[in-house]
C-alpha cells in the first residue's frame, strides 16, 4: 500500500500522544500494508512507532511477505514451537523501546492472546483504545477504494438478478440463499463474502437479521433478501423485497413508506452534516406514516473494508460526514406475524453531496 497511509498513521499517533500502535490481522492491517494475514492460533502483530519505525512479530514461514512493503518493517520471527513466541515479542518491544510506552490497539479486533504476550514483554506499557485513529484514516475512501466498492455493488446486483429465476413457491429460504451465493461467486465476488445472505420469507422477514431456514416460499407473500459481495477487499451491502403473487395491502403500503424514507435520507446526505441527520430524515417519513416504533434500527452503517464500520448512522450521531465517507441507507418497517420491508443502498459522500453506488430498482420485484 502507499507510503502516504503509513505517514498519515504516524502523524495521527503523534497527535494523539501515543508512542505506537499494534495491529493484528484485520481490515486495518490490510489497509495499511496490503497484506491479508490469517487470524489464527499463531500470533501476528505489527508495531508502528510514531517516528516511523516498525516491527512485526510473525511466524517464520510468513517473513517473505514483508519484502515488498512500501515502508521498512523489522521482522521478529518465531518457530512453530509456542515456547519461542514470547521471545519474539520481547525482542520487538525492546527494538522499538516500547517497555514504558502507550500502545494503541483496536478494541473490536485486538485479542487477549496478543495482549498477554505484549503485557509479558512490557509490564509497564499501557494498552489504550486507538480505534478512532484508524477510523479517521479509513473513513475517507480514495478514488481507488470507491471504484472497488462500485465493482462490488455491480457484482452484487448482477448476482441478485441472476438468482430471481430460481425464486418460486416451494423453494426454501436456504435454497434461495445457496443459489444467491453461487451467483455471487460466478459474477466475481471474493469467496469470503462480507456476510451470509439474509433470505426471509413471510413472517420471517419481520426479523431484520433472520437466518435462512427450510421454510418454503408461498404464493402471495413477501420475500426479503439482504446480501453482499466483495471485490478487492471492499464490500457491497444491499437489500431488496420480492413478491411472488399479490401482497396484502399493508405490506404494499409500508413498502411505499420505506421507499420514500430511503430517498429522503439520500436527499439530505452531504458533506458537513452530522451523520445523525440522515437517520432523522428517514425516521420522520416512517413516523409520519404511523410506523415509527416499527423502524427499530439505525438507518445505516459505514461500509468499506468491513460490512460494518464507521460512520454509524444513528439519530444522535454528531460525527460530521466528510467526502469519501461510505455507508448504507437501509430504513425498514417490521410487522410481527406479517412481514417486514427494508430497502438498502450504498452511498458515498462527495465534495458536492452524495452518490448512490447502487441502481437496482427499489420497487417490489414482482414474480409470478
mmCIF file of C-alpha atoms in Angstrom:
data_model
loop_
_atom_site.group_PDB
_atom_site.id
_atom_site.type_symbol
_atom_site.label_atom_id
_atom_site.label_comp_id
_atom_site.label_asym_id
_atom_site.label_seq_id
_atom_site.Cartn_x
_atom_site.Cartn_y
_atom_site.Cartn_z
ATOM 1 C CA UNK A 1 0.000 0.000 0.000
ATOM 2 C CA UNK A 2 1.044 3.626 -0.331
ATOM 3 C CA UNK A 3 3.594 5.270 1.930
ATOM 4 C CA UNK A 4 1.046 8.097 2.338
ATOM 5 C CA UNK A 5 -1.164 5.895 4.512
ATOM 6 C CA UNK A 6 1.804 4.977 6.674
ATOM 7 C CA UNK A 7 2.828 8.621 7.082
ATOM 8 C CA UNK A 8 -0.724 9.637 7.970
ATOM 9 C CA UNK A 9 -0.787 6.935 10.637
ATOM 10 C CA UNK A 10 2.447 8.067 12.271
ATOM 11 C CA UNK A 11 1.244 11.664 12.259
ATOM 12 C CA UNK A 12 -2.059 10.635 13.840
ATOM 13 C CA UNK A 13 -0.206 8.718 16.550
ATOM 14 C CA UNK A 14 1.852 11.781 17.390
ATOM 15 C CA UNK A 15 -1.235 13.988 17.500
ATOM 16 C CA UNK A 16 -2.842 11.511 19.908
ATOM 17 C CA UNK A 17 0.294 11.420 22.105
ATOM 18 C CA UNK A 18 0.688 7.694 21.532
ATOM 19 C CA UNK A 19 4.129 6.175 21.098
ATOM 20 C CA UNK A 20 2.902 3.294 18.942
ATOM 21 C CA UNK A 21 0.040 1.237 17.627
ATOM 22 C CA UNK A 22 -0.247 -2.556 17.471
ATOM 23 C CA UNK A 23 -2.297 -4.195 14.711
ATOM 24 C CA UNK A 24 -3.153 -7.859 14.308
ATOM 25 C CA UNK A 25 -4.601 -9.460 11.130
ATOM 26 C CA UNK A 26 -7.608 -7.247 10.471
ATOM 27 C CA UNK A 27 -9.035 -4.838 7.901
ATOM 28 C CA UNK A 28 -6.811 -2.085 9.323
ATOM 29 C CA UNK A 29 -3.655 -4.158 8.855
ATOM 30 C CA UNK A 30 -4.735 -4.864 5.280
ATOM 31 C CA UNK A 31 -5.474 -1.148 4.761
ATOM 32 C CA UNK A 32 -2.014 -0.159 5.937
ATOM 33 C CA UNK A 33 0.102 -2.909 4.353
ATOM 34 C CA UNK A 34 -1.970 -4.562 1.639
ATOM 35 C CA UNK A 35 -1.222 -7.892 3.349
ATOM 36 C CA UNK A 36 -4.014 -10.280 4.233
ATOM 37 C CA UNK A 37 -2.704 -12.491 7.040
ATOM 38 C CA UNK A 38 -4.857 -15.247 8.510
ATOM 39 C CA UNK A 39 -6.082 -14.670 12.047
ATOM 40 C CA UNK A 40 -5.201 -17.956 13.721
ATOM 41 C CA UNK A 41 -3.545 -19.574 16.727
ATOM 42 C CA UNK A 42 -0.130 -18.202 15.703
ATOM 43 C CA UNK A 43 0.055 -14.525 16.744
ATOM 44 C CA UNK A 44 0.945 -11.880 14.171
ATOM 45 C CA UNK A 45 1.383 -8.273 15.332
ATOM 46 C CA UNK A 46 2.625 -5.185 13.505
ATOM 47 C CA UNK A 47 4.018 -2.480 15.800
ATOM 48 C CA UNK A 48 4.372 1.039 14.353
ATOM 49 C CA UNK A 49 6.032 3.829 16.333
ATOM 50 C CA UNK A 50 5.037 7.445 15.880
ATOM 51 C CA UNK A 51 8.525 8.170 14.479
ATOM 52 C CA UNK A 52 8.044 5.675 11.635
ATOM 53 C CA UNK A 53 9.950 2.696 12.998
ATOM 54 C CA UNK A 54 8.051 -0.559 12.572
ATOM 55 C CA UNK A 55 8.455 -4.161 13.645
ATOM 56 C CA UNK A 56 6.391 -7.282 13.161
ATOM 57 C CA UNK A 57 6.127 -10.421 15.228
ATOM 58 C CA UNK A 58 5.129 -13.254 12.912
ATOM 59 C CA UNK A 59 5.649 -16.939 12.093
ATOM 60 C CA UNK A 60 8.932 -17.677 10.325
ATOM 61 C CA UNK A 61 7.041 -19.065 7.334
ATOM 62 C CA UNK A 62 5.477 -15.623 6.701
ATOM 63 C CA UNK A 63 8.565 -13.402 6.674
ATOM 64 C CA UNK A 64 8.871 -13.353 2.889
ATOM 65 C CA UNK A 65 5.622 -11.443 2.676
ATOM 66 C CA UNK A 66 7.316 -8.329 4.072
ATOM 67 C CA UNK A 67 9.737 -7.955 1.147
ATOM 68 C CA UNK A 68 7.639 -5.612 -0.983
ATOM 69 C CA UNK A 69 6.115 -3.318 1.616
ATOM 70 C CA UNK A 70 6.116 0.427 0.985
ATOM 71 C CA UNK A 71 7.821 1.016 4.341
ATOM 72 C CA UNK A 72 10.530 -0.813 6.267
ATOM 73 C CA UNK A 73 9.415 -3.394 8.827
ATOM 74 C CA UNK A 74 11.884 -5.289 11.014
ATOM 75 C CA UNK A 75 10.714 -8.913 11.348
ATOM 76 C CA UNK A 76 10.884 -10.844 14.596
ATOM 77 C CA UNK A 77 10.050 -14.391 13.593
ATOM 78 C CA UNK A 78 9.333 -17.439 15.691
ATOM 79 C CA UNK A 79 9.069 -21.168 15.025
ATOM 80 C CA UNK A 80 6.035 -23.404 15.414
ATOM 81 C CA UNK A 81 7.132 -24.194 18.958
ATOM 82 C CA UNK A 82 4.982 -21.920 21.163
ATOM 83 C CA UNK A 83 7.851 -21.683 23.625
ATOM 84 C CA UNK A 84 9.594 -19.359 21.118
ATOM 85 C CA UNK A 85 6.747 -16.901 20.734
ATOM 86 C CA UNK A 86 7.295 -14.790 23.829
ATOM 87 C CA UNK A 87 10.937 -14.210 22.910
ATOM 88 C CA UNK A 88 9.888 -12.703 19.570
ATOM 89 C CA UNK A 89 7.565 -10.273 21.375
ATOM 90 C CA UNK A 90 10.297 -9.402 23.864
ATOM 91 C CA UNK A 91 12.737 -8.652 21.051
ATOM 92 C CA UNK A 92 10.251 -6.498 19.102
ATOM 93 C CA UNK A 93 9.271 -4.488 22.178
ATOM 94 C CA UNK A 94 12.952 -3.964 23.049
ATOM 95 C CA UNK A 95 13.885 -3.000 19.489
ATOM 96 C CA UNK A 96 11.206 -0.290 19.420
ATOM 97 C CA UNK A 97 11.811 0.735 23.056
ATOM 98 C CA UNK A 98 8.147 0.310 23.988
ATOM 99 C CA UNK A 99 8.709 -1.013 27.526
ATOM 100 C CA UNK A 100 7.006 2.055 29.063
ATOM 101 C CA UNK A 101 5.015 3.235 26.056
ATOM 102 C CA UNK A 102 1.392 3.942 25.385
ATOM 103 C CA UNK A 103 0.433 1.415 22.707
ATOM 104 C CA UNK A 104 -2.836 1.831 20.824
ATOM 105 C CA UNK A 105 -4.993 -1.142 19.874
ATOM 106 C CA UNK A 106 -8.356 -1.563 18.144
ATOM 107 C CA UNK A 107 -10.781 -2.849 20.812
ATOM 108 C CA UNK A 108 -13.075 -4.595 18.333
ATOM 109 C CA UNK A 109 -10.271 -6.545 16.679
ATOM 110 C CA UNK A 110 -7.448 -6.984 19.188
ATOM 111 C CA UNK A 111 -7.373 -10.316 21.004
ATOM 112 C CA UNK A 112 -6.480 -11.402 24.518
ATOM 113 C CA UNK A 113 -3.862 -13.761 23.045
ATOM 114 C CA UNK A 114 -1.694 -10.929 21.726
ATOM 115 C CA UNK A 115 -2.461 -8.768 24.751
ATOM 116 C CA UNK A 116 -0.899 -11.366 27.048
ATOM 117 C CA UNK A 117 2.323 -11.521 25.026
ATOM 118 C CA UNK A 118 2.665 -7.727 24.967
ATOM 119 C CA UNK A 119 1.952 -7.366 28.668
ATOM 120 C CA UNK A 120 4.516 -10.039 29.496
ATOM 121 C CA UNK A 121 7.107 -8.296 27.311
ATOM 122 C CA UNK A 122 6.322 -4.814 28.644
ATOM 123 C CA UNK A 123 4.558 -4.904 32.037
ATOM 124 C CA UNK A 124 4.770 -1.111 32.339
ATOM 125 C CA UNK A 125 3.354 -0.374 28.887
ATOM 126 C CA UNK A 126 -0.209 0.919 28.602
ATOM 127 C CA UNK A 127 -2.631 -0.566 26.070
ATOM 128 C CA UNK A 128 -5.187 2.059 25.116
ATOM 129 C CA UNK A 129 -8.064 2.214 22.652
ATOM 130 C CA UNK A 130 -6.918 3.633 19.324
ATOM 131 C CA UNK A 131 -9.897 2.780 17.130
ATOM 132 C CA UNK A 132 -10.506 6.479 16.470
ATOM 133 C CA UNK A 133 -7.059 6.784 14.880
ATOM 134 C CA UNK A 134 -7.645 4.070 12.282
ATOM 135 C CA UNK A 135 -11.241 5.233 11.794
ATOM 136 C CA UNK A 136 -10.039 8.734 10.926
ATOM 137 C CA UNK A 137 -7.781 7.310 8.212
ATOM 138 C CA UNK A 138 -10.122 4.695 6.787
ATOM 139 C CA UNK A 139 -13.307 6.760 6.748
ATOM 140 C CA UNK A 140 -12.180 8.889 3.791
ATOM 141 C CA UNK A 141 -12.197 6.485 0.849
ATOM 142 C CA UNK A 142 -9.985 7.452 -2.077
ATOM 143 C CA UNK A 143 -10.903 7.028 -5.732
ATOM 144 C CA UNK A 144 -9.467 3.506 -5.915
ATOM 145 C CA UNK A 145 -11.455 2.410 -2.864
ATOM 146 C CA UNK A 146 -14.688 3.871 -4.230
ATOM 147 C CA UNK A 147 -14.023 2.179 -7.576
ATOM 148 C CA UNK A 148 -13.626 -1.180 -5.828
ATOM 149 C CA UNK A 149 -16.887 -0.630 -3.950
ATOM 150 C CA UNK A 150 -18.687 0.222 -7.193
ATOM 151 C CA UNK A 151 -17.458 -3.049 -8.678
ATOM 152 C CA UNK A 152 -18.612 -4.945 -5.582
ATOM 153 C CA UNK A 153 -22.042 -3.348 -5.918
ATOM 154 C CA UNK A 154 -22.242 -4.277 -9.601
ATOM 155 C CA UNK A 155 -21.345 -7.887 -8.758
ATOM 156 C CA UNK A 156 -23.988 -7.983 -6.032
ATOM 157 C CA UNK A 157 -26.686 -6.565 -8.263
ATOM 158 C CA UNK A 158 -25.943 -8.891 -11.177
ATOM 159 C CA UNK A 159 -25.896 -11.914 -8.873
ATOM 160 C CA UNK A 160 -29.275 -10.940 -7.410
ATOM 161 C CA UNK A 161 -30.834 -10.609 -10.855
ATOM 162 C CA UNK A 162 -29.385 -13.992 -11.849
ATOM 163 C CA UNK A 163 -30.965 -15.536 -8.746
ATOM 164 C CA UNK A 164 -34.508 -14.323 -9.461
ATOM 165 C CA UNK A 165 -35.418 -17.201 -11.857
ATOM 166 C CA UNK A 166 -34.813 -19.683 -9.004
ATOM 167 C CA UNK A 167 -37.362 -17.967 -6.741
ATOM 168 C CA UNK A 168 -40.800 -19.567 -6.778
ATOM 169 C CA UNK A 169 -43.270 -21.136 -4.349
ATOM 170 C CA UNK A 170 -41.964 -24.338 -2.825
ATOM 171 C CA UNK A 171 -38.316 -23.245 -2.786
ATOM 172 C CA UNK A 172 -36.884 -22.787 0.696
ATOM 173 C CA UNK A 173 -35.078 -19.776 2.141
ATOM 174 C CA UNK A 174 -31.961 -21.884 2.452
ATOM 175 C CA UNK A 175 -32.120 -22.988 -1.202
ATOM 176 C CA UNK A 176 -32.522 -19.383 -2.370
ATOM 177 C CA UNK A 177 -29.572 -18.320 -0.218
ATOM 178 C CA UNK A 178 -27.441 -21.125 -1.690
ATOM 179 C CA UNK A 179 -28.321 -20.076 -5.237
ATOM 180 C CA UNK A 180 -27.502 -16.457 -4.426
ATOM 181 C CA UNK A 181 -24.102 -17.386 -3.003
ATOM 182 C CA UNK A 182 -23.370 -19.433 -6.125
ATOM 183 C CA UNK A 183 -24.314 -16.490 -8.348
ATOM 184 C CA UNK A 184 -22.188 -14.092 -6.290
ATOM 185 C CA UNK A 185 -19.155 -16.281 -6.858
ATOM 186 C CA UNK A 186 -19.961 -16.743 -10.537
ATOM 187 C CA UNK A 187 -20.237 -12.972 -11.010
ATOM 188 C CA UNK A 188 -16.877 -12.241 -9.432
ATOM 189 C CA UNK A 189 -17.299 -11.822 -5.687
ATOM 190 C CA UNK A 190 -14.426 -12.770 -3.423
ATOM 191 C CA UNK A 191 -15.069 -16.204 -1.878
ATOM 192 C CA UNK A 192 -15.166 -14.649 1.576
ATOM 193 C CA UNK A 193 -18.468 -12.768 1.469
ATOM 194 C CA UNK A 194 -18.970 -9.707 3.684
ATOM 195 C CA UNK A 195 -21.723 -11.702 5.462
ATOM 196 C CA UNK A 196 -24.003 -14.632 4.798
ATOM 197 C CA UNK A 197 -27.160 -13.584 2.925
ATOM 198 C CA UNK A 198 -30.371 -12.938 4.823
ATOM 199 C CA UNK A 199 -33.246 -14.607 2.969
ATOM 200 C CA UNK A 200 -36.512 -14.372 4.881
ATOM 201 C CA UNK A 201 -40.000 -15.228 3.651
ATOM 202 C CA UNK A 202 -43.389 -14.212 5.007
ATOM 203 C CA UNK A 203 -43.462 -13.570 8.734
ATOM 204 C CA UNK A 204 -39.726 -14.335 8.976
ATOM 205 C CA UNK A 205 -38.998 -11.043 7.191
ATOM 206 C CA UNK A 206 -40.194 -9.175 10.285
ATOM 207 C CA UNK A 207 -36.877 -10.216 11.879
ATOM 208 C CA UNK A 208 -34.232 -7.822 10.475
ATOM 209 C CA UNK A 209 -31.430 -10.353 10.984
ATOM 210 C CA UNK A 210 -33.256 -13.565 10.155
ATOM 211 C CA UNK A 211 -31.226 -16.660 9.291
ATOM 212 C CA UNK A 212 -32.310 -18.699 6.245
ATOM 213 C CA UNK A 213 -34.280 -21.809 7.193
ATOM 214 C CA UNK A 214 -36.022 -24.667 5.424
ATOM 215 C CA UNK A 215 -39.247 -22.644 5.364
ATOM 216 C CA UNK A 216 -40.594 -22.682 1.824
ATOM 217 C CA UNK A 217 -41.768 -19.598 -0.028
ATOM 218 C CA UNK A 218 -45.512 -19.494 -0.573
ATOM 219 C CA UNK A 219 -47.586 -17.608 -3.100
ATOM 220 C CA UNK A 220 -48.837 -14.127 -2.184
ATOM 221 C CA UNK A 221 -46.216 -13.424 0.455
ATOM 222 C CA UNK A 222 -43.196 -11.227 0.828
ATOM 223 C CA UNK A 223 -39.550 -12.258 0.484
ATOM 224 C CA UNK A 224 -36.739 -10.058 1.818
ATOM 225 C CA UNK A 225 -33.144 -10.581 0.671
ATOM 226 C CA UNK A 226 -30.184 -8.771 2.257
ATOM 227 C CA UNK A 227 -26.871 -9.725 0.649
ATOM 228 C CA UNK A 228 -23.367 -8.515 -0.069
ATOM 229 C CA UNK A 229 -20.412 -9.030 -2.365
ATOM 230 C CA UNK A 230 -16.692 -8.425 -2.051
ATOM 231 C CA UNK A 231 -14.186 -7.105 -4.547
ATOM 232 C CA UNK A 232 -10.508 -6.244 -3.923
ATOM 233 C CA UNK A 233 -11.224 -6.341 -0.212
ATOM 234 C CA UNK A 234 -14.177 -3.910 -0.347
ATOM 235 C CA UNK A 235 -17.810 -4.634 0.404
ATOM 236 C CA UNK A 236 -21.263 -4.091 -1.036
ATOM 237 C CA UNK A 237 -24.394 -4.478 1.096
ATOM 238 C CA UNK A 238 -27.891 -4.332 -0.423
ATOM 239 C CA UNK A 239 -31.470 -5.273 0.450
ATOM 240 C CA UNK A 240 -34.499 -5.664 -1.806
ATOM 241 C CA UNK A 241 -38.016 -7.061 -1.488
ATOM 242 C CA UNK A 242 -39.682 -9.640 -3.735
ATOM 243 C CA UNK A 243 -43.293 -10.751 -4.069
ATOM 244 C CA UNK A 244 -44.482 -13.915 -5.730
ATOM 245 C CA UNK A 245 -48.096 -13.072 -6.394
ATOM 246 C CA UNK A 246 -50.216 -10.390 -4.697
ATOM 247 C CA UNK A 247 -49.154 -8.963 -1.343
ATOM 248 C CA UNK A 248 -51.519 -7.772 1.400
ATOM 249 C CA UNK A 249 -52.277 -4.061 1.100
ATOM 250 C CA UNK A 250 -50.489 -3.177 4.337
ATOM 251 C CA UNK A 251 -47.206 -4.647 3.127
ATOM 252 C CA UNK A 252 -47.544 -2.694 -0.108
ATOM 253 C CA UNK A 253 -48.176 0.454 1.932
ATOM 254 C CA UNK A 254 -45.178 0.007 4.219
ATOM 255 C CA UNK A 255 -43.002 -0.662 1.196
ATOM 256 C CA UNK A 256 -44.045 2.715 -0.197
ATOM 257 C CA UNK A 257 -43.176 4.390 3.109
ATOM 258 C CA UNK A 258 -39.790 2.691 3.294
ATOM 259 C CA UNK A 259 -39.044 3.619 -0.308
ATOM 260 C CA UNK A 260 -39.847 7.248 0.467
ATOM 261 C CA UNK A 261 -37.710 7.127 3.615
ATOM 262 C CA UNK A 262 -34.783 5.710 1.639
ATOM 263 C CA UNK A 263 -34.976 8.585 -0.852
ATOM 264 C CA UNK A 264 -35.402 11.193 1.895
ATOM 265 C CA UNK A 265 -32.235 10.005 3.631
ATOM 266 C CA UNK A 266 -30.232 10.139 0.408
ATOM 267 C CA UNK A 267 -31.541 13.644 -0.312
ATOM 268 C CA UNK A 268 -30.075 15.107 2.889
ATOM 269 C CA UNK A 269 -26.740 13.262 2.773
ATOM 270 C CA UNK A 270 -23.877 15.651 2.041
ATOM 271 C CA UNK A 271 -20.517 16.713 3.484
ATOM 272 C CA UNK A 272 -20.536 18.863 6.584
ATOM 273 C CA UNK A 273 -23.670 17.494 8.271
ATOM 274 C CA UNK A 274 -23.890 15.179 11.287
ATOM 275 C CA UNK A 275 -24.414 11.532 10.370
ATOM 276 C CA UNK A 276 -27.491 11.507 12.584
ATOM 277 C CA UNK A 277 -29.407 13.814 10.236
ATOM 278 C CA UNK A 278 -29.507 11.044 7.628
ATOM 279 C CA UNK A 279 -31.230 8.757 10.130
ATOM 280 C CA UNK A 280 -33.584 11.512 11.233
ATOM 281 C CA UNK A 281 -34.692 12.232 7.661
ATOM 282 C CA UNK A 282 -35.675 8.613 7.061
ATOM 283 C CA UNK A 283 -37.229 8.214 10.501
ATOM 284 C CA UNK A 284 -39.501 11.246 10.070
ATOM 285 C CA UNK A 285 -41.035 9.739 6.914
ATOM 286 C CA UNK A 286 -41.770 6.469 8.687
ATOM 287 C CA UNK A 287 -43.102 8.212 11.787
ATOM 288 C CA UNK A 288 -45.390 10.377 9.648
ATOM 289 C CA UNK A 289 -46.701 7.185 8.043
ATOM 290 C CA UNK A 290 -47.634 5.892 11.526
ATOM 291 C CA UNK A 291 -44.968 3.190 11.805
ATOM 292 C CA UNK A 292 -42.292 4.903 13.911
ATOM 293 C CA UNK A 293 -41.946 2.124 16.535
ATOM 294 C CA UNK A 294 -41.712 -0.482 13.772
ATOM 295 C CA UNK A 295 -38.459 1.045 12.488
ATOM 296 C CA UNK A 296 -36.296 -0.452 15.208
ATOM 297 C CA UNK A 297 -32.705 0.032 13.997
ATOM 298 C CA UNK A 298 -30.386 2.784 12.763
ATOM 299 C CA UNK A 299 -30.757 3.838 9.149
ATOM 300 C CA UNK A 300 -27.345 2.517 8.191
ATOM 301 C CA UNK A 301 -23.693 1.865 8.910
ATOM 302 C CA UNK A 302 -20.345 2.608 7.361
ATOM 303 C CA UNK A 303 -19.086 0.390 4.580
ATOM 304 C CA UNK A 304 -15.662 -0.306 3.129
ATOM 305 C CA UNK A 305 -13.140 -2.979 4.053
ATOM 306 C CA UNK A 306 -15.785 -4.172 6.525
ATOM 307 C CA UNK A 307 -19.502 -4.614 6.097
ATOM 308 C CA UNK A 308 -19.962 -2.643 9.326
ATOM 309 C CA UNK A 309 -17.571 0.199 10.152
ATOM 310 C CA UNK A 310 -17.824 3.925 10.982
ATOM 311 C CA UNK A 311 -19.724 6.112 10.440
ATOM 312 C CA UNK A 312 -22.727 4.558 12.197
ATOM 313 C CA UNK A 313 -25.895 6.272 11.037
ATOM 314 C CA UNK A 314 -27.982 6.583 14.211
ATOM 315 C CA UNK A 315 -30.043 9.643 15.010
ATOM 316 C CA UNK A 316 -27.878 11.018 17.816
ATOM 317 C CA UNK A 317 -24.541 10.647 15.994
ATOM 318 C CA UNK A 318 -22.909 14.082 15.726
ATOM 319 C CA UNK A 319 -19.946 12.866 13.654
ATOM 320 C CA UNK A 320 -19.605 15.170 10.662
ATOM 321 C CA UNK A 321 -19.738 13.475 7.270
ATOM 322 C CA UNK A 322 -16.711 14.097 5.069
ATOM 323 C CA UNK A 323 -16.048 13.407 1.380
ATOM 324 C CA UNK A 324 -15.154 9.756 0.952
ATOM 325 C CA UNK A 325 -17.330 8.517 3.809
ATOM 326 C CA UNK A 326 -19.288 5.490 2.592
ATOM 327 C CA UNK A 327 -22.338 3.987 4.278
ATOM 328 C CA UNK A 328 -25.622 2.206 3.768
ATOM 329 C CA UNK A 329 -29.083 3.734 3.771
ATOM 330 C CA UNK A 330 -31.495 0.992 4.850
ATOM 331 C CA UNK A 331 -34.723 2.091 6.525
ATOM 332 C CA UNK A 332 -37.192 -0.652 7.383
ATOM 333 C CA UNK A 333 -40.610 -1.384 8.834
ATOM 334 C CA UNK A 334 -41.283 -4.728 10.514
ATOM 335 C CA UNK A 335 -44.733 -6.069 11.379
ATOM 336 C CA UNK A 336 -44.626 -9.116 13.649
ATOM 337 C CA UNK A 337 -46.580 -12.076 12.293
ATOM 338 C CA UNK A 338 -46.948 -10.485 8.848
ATOM 339 C CA UNK A 339 -43.598 -9.460 7.410
ATOM 340 C CA UNK A 340 -41.069 -6.701 7.013
ATOM 341 C CA UNK A 341 -39.667 -4.383 4.373
ATOM 342 C CA UNK A 342 -36.163 -2.941 4.110
ATOM 343 C CA UNK A 343 -34.619 -1.142 1.136
ATOM 344 C CA UNK A 344 -30.854 -0.771 1.331
ATOM 345 C CA UNK A 345 -28.472 1.157 -0.877
ATOM 346 C CA UNK A 346 -24.765 2.001 -0.693
ATOM 347 C CA UNK A 347 -23.756 5.664 -0.672
ATOM 348 C CA UNK A 348 -20.525 7.678 -0.684
ATOM 349 C CA UNK A 349 -20.221 11.328 0.283
ATOM 350 C CA UNK A 350 -18.752 13.535 -2.478
ATOM 351 C CA UNK A 351 -17.491 17.104 -2.435
ATOM 352 C CA UNK A 352 -20.916 18.323 -3.548
ATOM 353 C CA UNK A 353 -23.359 15.854 -1.998
ATOM 354 C CA UNK A 354 -23.755 12.086 -2.072
ATOM 355 C CA UNK A 355 -23.501 9.448 -4.786
ATOM 356 C CA UNK A 356 -25.622 6.315 -4.625
ATOM 357 C CA UNK A 357 -23.465 3.426 -5.798
ATOM 358 C CA UNK A 358 -26.418 1.064 -6.294
ATOM 359 C CA UNK A 359 -29.032 1.494 -9.019
ATOM 360 C CA UNK A 360 -31.034 -1.713 -8.687
ATOM 361 C CA UNK A 361 -34.777 -0.875 -8.820
ATOM 362 C CA UNK A 362 -36.217 -0.179 -5.382
ATOM 363 C CA UNK A 363 -39.752 -1.177 -6.269
ATOM 364 C CA UNK A 364 -41.073 -4.590 -5.245
ATOM 365 C CA UNK A 365 -39.690 -7.242 -7.572
ATOM 366 C CA UNK A 366 -42.895 -8.965 -8.680
ATOM 367 C CA UNK A 367 -42.596 -12.571 -9.769
ATOM 368 C CA UNK A 368 -45.238 -14.983 -10.925
#
